[in-house]
Short mmCIF file of C-alpha atoms in Angstrom, two decimals:
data_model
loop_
_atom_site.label_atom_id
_atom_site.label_comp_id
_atom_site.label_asym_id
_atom_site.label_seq_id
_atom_site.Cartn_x
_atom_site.Cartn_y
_atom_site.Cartn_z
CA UNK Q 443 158.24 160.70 121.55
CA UNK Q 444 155.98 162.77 119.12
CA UNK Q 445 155.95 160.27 116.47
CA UNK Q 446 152.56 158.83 115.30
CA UNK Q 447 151.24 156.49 117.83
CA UNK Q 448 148.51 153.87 117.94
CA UNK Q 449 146.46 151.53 120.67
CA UNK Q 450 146.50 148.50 120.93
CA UNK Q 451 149.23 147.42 119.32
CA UNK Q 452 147.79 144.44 118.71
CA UNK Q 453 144.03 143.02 119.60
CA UNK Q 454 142.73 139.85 119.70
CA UNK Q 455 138.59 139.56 119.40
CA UNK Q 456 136.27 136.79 118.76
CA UNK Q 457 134.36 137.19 115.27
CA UNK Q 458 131.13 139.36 116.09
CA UNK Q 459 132.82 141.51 118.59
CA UNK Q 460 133.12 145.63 118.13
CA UNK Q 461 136.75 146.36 118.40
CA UNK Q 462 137.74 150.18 118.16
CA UNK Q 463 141.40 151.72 117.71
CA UNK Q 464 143.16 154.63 118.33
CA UNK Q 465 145.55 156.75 116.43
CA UNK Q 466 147.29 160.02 117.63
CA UNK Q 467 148.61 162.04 115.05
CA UNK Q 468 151.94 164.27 115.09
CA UNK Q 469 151.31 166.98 116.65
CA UNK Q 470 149.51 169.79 114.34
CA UNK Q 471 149.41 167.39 111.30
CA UNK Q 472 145.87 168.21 109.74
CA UNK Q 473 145.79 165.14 107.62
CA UNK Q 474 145.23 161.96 108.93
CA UNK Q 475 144.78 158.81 107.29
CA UNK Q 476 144.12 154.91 108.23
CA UNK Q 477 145.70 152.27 105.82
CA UNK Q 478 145.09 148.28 106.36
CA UNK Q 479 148.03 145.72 105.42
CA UNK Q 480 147.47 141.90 104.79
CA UNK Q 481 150.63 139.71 105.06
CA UNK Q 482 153.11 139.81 102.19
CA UNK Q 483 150.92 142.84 100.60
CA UNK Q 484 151.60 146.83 100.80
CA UNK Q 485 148.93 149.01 102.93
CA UNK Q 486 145.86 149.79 101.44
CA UNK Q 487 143.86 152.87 101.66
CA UNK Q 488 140.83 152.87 103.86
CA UNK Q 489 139.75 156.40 104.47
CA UNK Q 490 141.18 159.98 105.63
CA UNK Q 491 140.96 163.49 107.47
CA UNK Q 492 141.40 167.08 106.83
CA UNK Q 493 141.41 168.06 110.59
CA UNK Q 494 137.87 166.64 111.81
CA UNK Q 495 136.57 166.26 108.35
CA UNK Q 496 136.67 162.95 106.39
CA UNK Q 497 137.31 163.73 103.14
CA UNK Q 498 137.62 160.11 101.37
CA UNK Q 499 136.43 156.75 102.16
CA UNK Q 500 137.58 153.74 100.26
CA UNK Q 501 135.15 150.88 99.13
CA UNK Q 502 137.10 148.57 101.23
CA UNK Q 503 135.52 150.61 103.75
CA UNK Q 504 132.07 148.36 104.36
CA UNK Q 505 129.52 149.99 106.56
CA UNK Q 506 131.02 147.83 109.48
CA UNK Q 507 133.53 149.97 109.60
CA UNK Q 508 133.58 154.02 110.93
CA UNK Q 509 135.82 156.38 111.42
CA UNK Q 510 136.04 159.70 113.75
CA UNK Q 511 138.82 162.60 114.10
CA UNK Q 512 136.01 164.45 116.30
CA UNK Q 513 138.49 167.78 117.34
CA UNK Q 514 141.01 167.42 114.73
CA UNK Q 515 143.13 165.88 116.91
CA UNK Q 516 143.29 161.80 117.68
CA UNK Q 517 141.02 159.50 115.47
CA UNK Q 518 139.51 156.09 116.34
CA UNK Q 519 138.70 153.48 114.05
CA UNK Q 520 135.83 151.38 114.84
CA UNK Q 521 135.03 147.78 113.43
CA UNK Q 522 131.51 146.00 114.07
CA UNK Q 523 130.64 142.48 113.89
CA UNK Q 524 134.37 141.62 113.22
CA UNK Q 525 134.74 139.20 110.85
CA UNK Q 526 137.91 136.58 110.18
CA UNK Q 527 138.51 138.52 106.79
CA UNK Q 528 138.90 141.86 108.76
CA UNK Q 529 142.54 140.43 110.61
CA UNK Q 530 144.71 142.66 109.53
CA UNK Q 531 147.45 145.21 110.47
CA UNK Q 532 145.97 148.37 110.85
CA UNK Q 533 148.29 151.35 110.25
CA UNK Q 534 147.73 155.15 110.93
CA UNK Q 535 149.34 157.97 109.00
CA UNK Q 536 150.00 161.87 109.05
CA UNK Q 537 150.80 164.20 107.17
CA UNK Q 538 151.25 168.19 107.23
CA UNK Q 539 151.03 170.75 104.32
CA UNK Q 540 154.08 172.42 106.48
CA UNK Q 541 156.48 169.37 106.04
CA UNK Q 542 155.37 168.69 102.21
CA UNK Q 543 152.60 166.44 103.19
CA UNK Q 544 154.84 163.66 103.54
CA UNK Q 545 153.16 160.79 105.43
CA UNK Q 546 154.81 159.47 108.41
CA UNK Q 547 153.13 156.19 109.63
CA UNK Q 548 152.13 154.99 113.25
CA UNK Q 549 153.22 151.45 114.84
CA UNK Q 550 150.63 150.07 113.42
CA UNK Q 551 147.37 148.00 115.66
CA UNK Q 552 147.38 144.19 114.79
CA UNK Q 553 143.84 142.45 114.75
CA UNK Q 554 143.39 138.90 114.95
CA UNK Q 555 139.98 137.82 114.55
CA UNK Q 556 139.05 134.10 115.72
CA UNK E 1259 142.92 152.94 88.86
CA UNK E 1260 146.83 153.35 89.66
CA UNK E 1261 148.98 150.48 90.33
CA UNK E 1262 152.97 149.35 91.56
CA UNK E 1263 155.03 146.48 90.81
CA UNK E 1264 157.93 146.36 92.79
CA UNK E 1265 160.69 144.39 91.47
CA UNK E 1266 162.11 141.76 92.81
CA UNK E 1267 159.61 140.24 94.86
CA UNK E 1268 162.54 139.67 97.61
CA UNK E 1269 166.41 139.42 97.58
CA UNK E 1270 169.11 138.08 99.37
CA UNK E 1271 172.26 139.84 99.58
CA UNK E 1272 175.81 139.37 100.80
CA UNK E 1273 176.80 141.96 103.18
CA UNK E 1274 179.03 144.48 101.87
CA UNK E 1275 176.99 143.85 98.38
CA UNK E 1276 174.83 146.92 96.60
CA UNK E 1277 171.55 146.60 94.99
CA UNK E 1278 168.50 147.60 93.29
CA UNK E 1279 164.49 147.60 93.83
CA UNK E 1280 162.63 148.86 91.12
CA UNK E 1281 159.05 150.40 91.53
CA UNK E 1282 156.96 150.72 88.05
CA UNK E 1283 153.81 152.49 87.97
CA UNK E 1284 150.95 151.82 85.73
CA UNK E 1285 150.41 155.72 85.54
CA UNK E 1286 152.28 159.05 85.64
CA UNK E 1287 153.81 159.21 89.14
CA UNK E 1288 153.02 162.66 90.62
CA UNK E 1289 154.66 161.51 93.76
CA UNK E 1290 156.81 158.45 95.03
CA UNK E 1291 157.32 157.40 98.33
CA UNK E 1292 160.20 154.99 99.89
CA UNK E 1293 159.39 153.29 103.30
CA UNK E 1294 161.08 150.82 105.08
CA UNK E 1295 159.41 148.08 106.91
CA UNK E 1296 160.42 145.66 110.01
CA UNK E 1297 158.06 142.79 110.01
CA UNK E 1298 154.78 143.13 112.07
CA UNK E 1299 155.85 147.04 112.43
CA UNK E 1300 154.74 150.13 110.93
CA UNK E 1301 156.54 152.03 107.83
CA UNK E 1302 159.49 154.38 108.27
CA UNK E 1303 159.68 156.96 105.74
CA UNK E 1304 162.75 156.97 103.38
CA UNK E 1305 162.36 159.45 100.77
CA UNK E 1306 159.84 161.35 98.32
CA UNK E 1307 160.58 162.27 95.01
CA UNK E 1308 158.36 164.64 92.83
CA UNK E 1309 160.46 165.58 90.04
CA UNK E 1310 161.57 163.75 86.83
CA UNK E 1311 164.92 162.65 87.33
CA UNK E 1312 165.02 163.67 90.65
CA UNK E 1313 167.25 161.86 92.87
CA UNK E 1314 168.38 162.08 96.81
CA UNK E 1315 169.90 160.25 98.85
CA UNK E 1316 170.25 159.57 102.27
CA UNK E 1317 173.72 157.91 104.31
CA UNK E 1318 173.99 154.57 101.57
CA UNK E 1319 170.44 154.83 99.94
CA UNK E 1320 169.69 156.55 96.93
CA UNK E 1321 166.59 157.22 95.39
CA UNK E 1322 165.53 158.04 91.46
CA UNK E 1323 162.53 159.17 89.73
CA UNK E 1324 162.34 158.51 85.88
CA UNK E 1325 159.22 160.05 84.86
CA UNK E 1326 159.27 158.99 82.00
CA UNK E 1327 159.28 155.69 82.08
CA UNK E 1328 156.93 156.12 85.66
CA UNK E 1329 159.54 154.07 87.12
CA UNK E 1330 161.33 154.76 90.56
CA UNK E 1331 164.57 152.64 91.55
CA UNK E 1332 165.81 152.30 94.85
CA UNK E 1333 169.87 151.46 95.69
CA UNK E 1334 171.74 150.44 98.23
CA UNK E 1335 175.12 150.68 98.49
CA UNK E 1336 177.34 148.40 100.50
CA UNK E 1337 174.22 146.68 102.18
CA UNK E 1338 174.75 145.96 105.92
CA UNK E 1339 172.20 143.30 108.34
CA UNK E 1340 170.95 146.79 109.38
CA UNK E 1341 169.05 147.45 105.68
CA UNK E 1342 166.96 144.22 105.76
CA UNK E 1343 163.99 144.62 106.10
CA UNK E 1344 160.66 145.06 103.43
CA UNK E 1345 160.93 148.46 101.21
CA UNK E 1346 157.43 149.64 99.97
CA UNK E 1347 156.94 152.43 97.17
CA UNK E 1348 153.78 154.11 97.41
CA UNK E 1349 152.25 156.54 95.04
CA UNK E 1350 150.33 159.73 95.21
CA UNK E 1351 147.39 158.48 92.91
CA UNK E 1352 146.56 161.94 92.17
CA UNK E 1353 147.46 165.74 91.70
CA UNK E 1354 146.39 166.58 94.98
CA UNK E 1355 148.93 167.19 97.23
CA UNK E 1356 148.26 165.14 100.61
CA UNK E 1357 145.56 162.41 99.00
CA UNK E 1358 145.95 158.46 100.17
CA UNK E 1359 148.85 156.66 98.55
CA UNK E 1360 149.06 153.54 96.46
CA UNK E 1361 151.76 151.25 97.48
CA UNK E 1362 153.57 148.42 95.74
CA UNK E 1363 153.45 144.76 97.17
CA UNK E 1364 156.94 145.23 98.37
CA UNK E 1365 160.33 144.08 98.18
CA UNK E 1366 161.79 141.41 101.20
CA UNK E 1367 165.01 142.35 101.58
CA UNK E 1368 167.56 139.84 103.39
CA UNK E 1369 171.42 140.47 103.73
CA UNK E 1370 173.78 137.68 104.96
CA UNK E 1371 176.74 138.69 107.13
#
């Protein structure tokens, strides 16, 4: 399979815990991006990557959260002192200036914060 | 900032039936994206359209982008159980190619067989 992938797929964590995802990338896509969806609303931006650089960060980014693509490759997503608010699907994306930067998404990790 | 409405909210067709899901952006669409949604799983791309009046279409979807009116419209033809699902549009909120997307709230889609 060399489709997007993500772990977990889905994560279950009592509020205050530090949870911290995964995302592997297509191979040799540069851009990679993390999105968070809340039920019965589209993904919403959170931050991105140009290789190991992090380009963007979104406000809905609080300084809980932090993000890493440390060799350009896989990224990790890490949330501190979860709270309820932050259960949410978690989705992945990446893209390649070779394929028209089209964005092909991950699984997706699902957090449920008690 | 930019924003999608997706129209309708959700929709329940009879097999064998064809439809339409319109996207409207609050800005000049540089870029619009079709995915495809299971619930509780990720997005599988559909389509991207770039071009006024572009249109493409792939096995019974079709895809067009009326720039002009920053308006995309999605349709299937002959819907089958296999096309429900949720469709998103999402929006390149920028000129730069390969910056974050804006999507739409997206559409429910349920066909009856």
């Amino acid at each position: 399979d060399t489709g997007v992938s993500q772990n977990p797929r889905h994560k279950i964590t009592k509020r205050g815990q530090n949870v911290t995802f995964r995302c592997d990338p297509i191979s040799e896509h540069n851009r990679l991006y993390w999105y968070r969806q809340t039920l019965g609303q589209g993904p919403e931006f959170l931050t991105y990557f140009q290789n190991e650089a992090q380009l963007e960060k979104s406000r809905l980014l609080s300084d809980r959260f932090s993000a890493e693509r440390p060799k350009g490759s896989f990224s990790t997503l890490e949330i501190q002192r979860t709270e309820q608010g932050d259960s949410a699907m978690y989705l992945c994306a990446s893209s390649s200036n070779r394929q028209g930067y089209e964005q092909f998404f991950g699984p997706g990790t699902r957090l449920t914060v008690l | 900032s930019q924003e999608l409405e997706q129209s309708p909210q959700s929709l329940i067709v009879q097999e064998g039936k064809n439809l339409t899901i319109n996207c409207t952006s609050s800005k000049t669409l540089y870029g619009l994206y079709w995915y495809k949604q299971k619930y509780g799983e990720g997005l599988i791309f559909l389509m991207m359209l770039q071009k006024g009046g572009e249109e493409k279409s792939h096995e019974k979807i079709t895809a067009k982008l009326d720039e002009k009116k920053q308006q995309s419209s999605l349709h299937i033809t002959a819907s089958q159980p296999s096309h429900a699902g949720i469709y998103l549009c999402g929006a390149v909120s920028n000129l730069e190619y390969g910056n974050k997307l804006v999507f739409g709230a997206g559409t429910i889609l349920r066909v009856k067989s």
